[in-house]
């Protein structure tokens, strides 16, 4: 289980720190945590019908049901919808009342994602000497050429974590030359 706000902010910090330190494991951990946070916002997500393997995760509700002290909060993802009944700031912000979108007060983790993995794909050489990507895929092409495809929705840069070289591009796919260790469109 991951708390969206703190998990999202911590994942963003791992990404920023990992990139600065060229720490592949820290960037990869930030990416895994970011995916767990974003999965919580998928309204079509459901729990898994099989046992999870090590390293896998599944979304769940943050407030278990039944909540014995406040039954009206049972299965409300973060309990925000209770404000619809209580009035106050919710009724001023949302005069139409509760619309089923529980996460109305969140957003910091989305901003952190859009400022980080939403714009960046990482390339690195693993311990076996193979090129790998974080937030993308790598395919060997001809000779020393590799095709790097980004998963970032608003790609703006590719980062080589081994050399800390940053390549500014909004192309969803770029070429990486292993000989010169340079990206190109």
CSV table of C-alpha atoms in Angstrom, one decimal:
chain,number,residue,atom,x,y,z
A,1,UNK,CA,0.0,0.0,0.0
A,2,UNK,CA,1.3,3.5,-0.8
A,3,UNK,CA,-0.1,6.8,0.3
A,4,UNK,CA,-0.6,8.9,-2.8
A,5,UNK,CA,0.6,12.3,-1.5
A,6,UNK,CA,3.6,11.1,0.5
A,7,UNK,CA,4.4,8.3,-1.9
A,8,UNK,CA,4.2,10.6,-4.9
A,9,UNK,CA,6.4,13.3,-3.3
A,10,UNK,CA,8.9,10.7,-2.0
A,11,UNK,CA,9.0,9.1,-5.5
A,12,UNK,CA,9.7,12.5,-7.0
A,13,UNK,CA,12.5,13.1,-4.5
A,14,UNK,CA,14.0,9.7,-5.3
A,15,UNK,CA,13.9,10.6,-9.0
A,16,UNK,CA,15.5,14.0,-8.5
A,17,UNK,CA,18.2,12.7,-6.1
A,18,UNK,CA,18.9,9.6,-8.2
A,19,UNK,CA,19.4,11.6,-11.3
A,20,UNK,CA,21.7,14.0,-9.5
A,21,UNK,CA,23.7,11.2,-8.0
A,22,UNK,CA,23.5,9.1,-11.1
A,23,UNK,CA,22.0,6.4,-8.9
A,24,UNK,CA,20.2,4.0,-11.2
A,25,UNK,CA,18.6,2.0,-8.4
A,26,UNK,CA,17.2,5.2,-6.8
A,27,UNK,CA,15.7,6.4,-10.1
A,28,UNK,CA,14.2,3.0,-10.8
A,29,UNK,CA,12.7,2.8,-7.3
A,30,UNK,CA,11.2,6.3,-7.8
A,31,UNK,CA,9.7,5.1,-11.1
A,32,UNK,CA,8.2,2.0,-9.5
A,33,UNK,CA,6.7,4.1,-6.7
A,34,UNK,CA,5.3,6.6,-9.1
A,35,UNK,CA,3.5,3.9,-11.0
A,36,UNK,CA,2.0,2.6,-7.8
A,37,UNK,CA,0.7,6.1,-7.0
A,38,UNK,CA,-0.7,6.8,-10.4
A,39,UNK,CA,-2.4,3.4,-10.4
A,40,UNK,CA,-4.5,4.5,-7.4
A,41,UNK,CA,-6.1,7.2,-9.7
A,42,UNK,CA,-7.2,4.7,-12.4
A,43,UNK,CA,-11.0,4.6,-11.9
A,44,UNK,CA,-11.1,1.4,-13.9
A,45,UNK,CA,-8.6,-0.4,-11.7
A,46,UNK,CA,-9.7,-3.4,-9.7
A,47,UNK,CA,-8.1,-5.7,-7.2
A,48,UNK,CA,-6.1,-8.6,-8.5
A,49,UNK,CA,-7.7,-12.1,-8.7
A,50,UNK,CA,-4.4,-13.9,-8.2
A,51,UNK,CA,-1.6,-14.0,-5.7
A,52,UNK,CA,0.9,-11.2,-6.2
A,53,UNK,CA,4.5,-12.1,-6.9
A,54,UNK,CA,7.4,-10.4,-5.1
A,55,UNK,CA,7.7,-6.8,-6.4
A,56,UNK,CA,4.2,-6.6,-7.7
A,57,UNK,CA,1.5,-4.3,-6.3
A,58,UNK,CA,-2.2,-3.7,-6.6
A,59,UNK,CA,-4.4,-0.7,-5.8
A,60,UNK,CA,-6.7,-0.9,-2.9
A,61,UNK,CA,-8.9,1.5,-0.9
A,62,UNK,CA,-7.2,3.6,1.7
A,63,UNK,CA,-10.0,3.4,4.1
A,64,UNK,CA,-11.1,-0.1,4.9
A,65,UNK,CA,-14.7,-1.1,5.1
A,66,UNK,CA,-16.6,-1.2,7.2
A,67,UNK,CA,-15.2,1.7,9.2
A,68,UNK,CA,-16.8,1.1,12.6
A,69,UNK,CA,-16.5,4.7,13.8
A,70,UNK,CA,-17.7,6.4,10.6
A,71,UNK,CA,-19.6,4.0,8.4
A,72,UNK,CA,-20.2,6.8,5.9
A,73,UNK,CA,-16.4,6.8,5.3
A,74,UNK,CA,-16.3,3.0,4.5
A,75,UNK,CA,-14.7,2.4,1.1
A,76,UNK,CA,-14.3,6.1,0.4
A,77,UNK,CA,-10.8,6.3,-1.1
A,78,UNK,CA,-9.6,9.1,1.1
A,79,UNK,CA,-12.8,10.1,2.9
A,80,UNK,CA,-13.1,13.4,1.0
A,81,UNK,CA,-16.7,12.7,-0.1
A,82,UNK,CA,-17.8,13.1,3.5
A,83,UNK,CA,-17.3,16.8,3.0
A,84,UNK,CA,-20.2,16.8,0.6
A,85,UNK,CA,-22.6,15.8,3.4
A,86,UNK,CA,-20.8,18.1,6.0
A,87,UNK,CA,-20.9,21.2,3.8
A,88,UNK,CA,-18.2,23.7,4.5
A,89,UNK,CA,-15.4,24.3,2.0
A,90,UNK,CA,-16.5,21.4,-0.2
A,91,UNK,CA,-19.9,22.9,-0.9
A,92,UNK,CA,-18.3,26.2,-1.8
A,93,UNK,CA,-15.7,24.6,-4.1
A,94,UNK,CA,-18.1,22.1,-5.6
A,95,UNK,CA,-21.7,23.5,-5.6
A,96,UNK,CA,-22.9,20.5,-7.5
A,97,UNK,CA,-22.0,18.3,-4.6
A,98,UNK,CA,-20.3,15.0,-4.6
A,99,UNK,CA,-19.6,13.8,-8.2
A,100,UNK,CA,-17.9,10.5,-7.4
A,101,UNK,CA,-14.4,12.0,-7.8
A,102,UNK,CA,-12.9,11.4,-4.4
A,103,UNK,CA,-9.5,12.8,-5.0
A,104,UNK,CA,-10.5,16.5,-5.4
A,105,UNK,CA,-8.0,17.8,-3.0
A,106,UNK,CA,-4.9,15.9,-4.3
A,107,UNK,CA,-2.6,17.0,-7.0
A,108,UNK,CA,0.9,17.4,-5.6
A,109,UNK,CA,1.9,14.0,-6.7
A,110,UNK,CA,0.5,14.6,-10.2
A,111,UNK,CA,2.5,17.8,-10.5
A,112,UNK,CA,5.6,15.9,-9.2
A,113,UNK,CA,5.0,13.2,-11.9
A,114,UNK,CA,4.5,15.8,-14.7
A,115,UNK,CA,7.6,17.6,-13.7
A,116,UNK,CA,9.7,14.4,-13.6
A,117,UNK,CA,8.8,11.1,-15.2
A,118,UNK,CA,6.1,12.8,-17.2
A,119,UNK,CA,8.9,14.5,-19.2
A,120,UNK,CA,12.0,12.3,-18.8
A,121,UNK,CA,13.2,8.9,-20.0
A,122,UNK,CA,16.5,7.4,-18.6
A,123,UNK,CA,19.0,5.1,-20.3
A,124,UNK,CA,21.7,3.1,-18.5
A,125,UNK,CA,24.0,0.1,-18.9
A,126,UNK,CA,23.2,-2.7,-16.5
A,127,UNK,CA,25.7,-5.0,-14.7
A,128,UNK,CA,25.6,-7.3,-17.7
A,129,UNK,CA,26.6,-4.5,-20.1
A,130,UNK,CA,23.1,-4.3,-21.7
A,131,UNK,CA,21.3,-1.0,-22.3
A,132,UNK,CA,18.1,-0.6,-20.3
A,133,UNK,CA,15.6,2.2,-20.0
A,134,UNK,CA,13.6,3.6,-17.1
A,135,UNK,CA,10.2,5.0,-18.3
A,136,UNK,CA,10.8,3.6,-21.8
A,137,UNK,CA,12.2,0.7,-23.9
A,138,UNK,CA,15.4,0.1,-25.7
A,139,UNK,CA,15.8,-2.0,-28.9
A,140,UNK,CA,19.1,-2.8,-30.5
A,141,UNK,CA,19.2,-1.5,-34.1
A,142,UNK,CA,22.2,-1.7,-36.5
A,143,UNK,CA,25.8,-1.6,-35.3
A,144,UNK,CA,26.1,0.6,-32.2
A,145,UNK,CA,22.7,2.1,-32.6
A,146,UNK,CA,19.8,1.6,-30.2
A,147,UNK,CA,16.2,2.9,-30.5
A,148,UNK,CA,15.0,4.4,-27.3
A,149,UNK,CA,11.2,4.9,-27.0
A,150,UNK,CA,9.8,7.0,-24.2
A,151,UNK,CA,6.7,6.3,-22.1
A,152,UNK,CA,6.6,9.9,-20.9
A,153,UNK,CA,3.4,11.6,-22.0
A,154,UNK,CA,5.2,15.0,-22.4
A,155,UNK,CA,8.7,13.9,-23.2
A,156,UNK,CA,11.3,16.7,-23.1
A,157,UNK,CA,14.5,14.9,-22.3
A,158,UNK,CA,16.4,11.7,-22.4
A,159,UNK,CA,19.1,11.2,-19.7
A,160,UNK,CA,22.0,8.8,-19.8
A,161,UNK,CA,22.4,7.9,-16.2
A,162,UNK,CA,25.9,6.5,-16.7
A,163,UNK,CA,27.3,9.8,-18.1
A,164,UNK,CA,24.7,12.2,-16.8
A,165,UNK,CA,24.3,13.5,-20.4
A,166,UNK,CA,20.9,15.1,-21.0
A,167,UNK,CA,19.4,15.2,-24.5
A,168,UNK,CA,16.6,17.7,-25.0
A,169,UNK,CA,14.0,16.3,-27.4
A,170,UNK,CA,10.2,16.0,-27.6
A,171,UNK,CA,10.4,13.0,-30.0
A,172,UNK,CA,8.8,9.9,-28.6
A,173,UNK,CA,11.7,7.8,-30.0
A,174,UNK,CA,15.3,8.7,-30.4
A,175,UNK,CA,18.5,6.9,-31.4
A,176,UNK,CA,21.4,6.3,-29.0
A,177,UNK,CA,24.8,5.7,-30.5
A,178,UNK,CA,26.8,3.4,-28.1
A,179,UNK,CA,30.1,4.3,-29.8
A,180,UNK,CA,29.8,8.0,-29.3
A,181,UNK,CA,27.5,7.7,-26.3
A,182,UNK,CA,25.2,10.4,-27.8
A,183,UNK,CA,21.5,10.6,-28.4
A,184,UNK,CA,20.1,11.9,-31.7
A,185,UNK,CA,16.6,12.4,-33.2
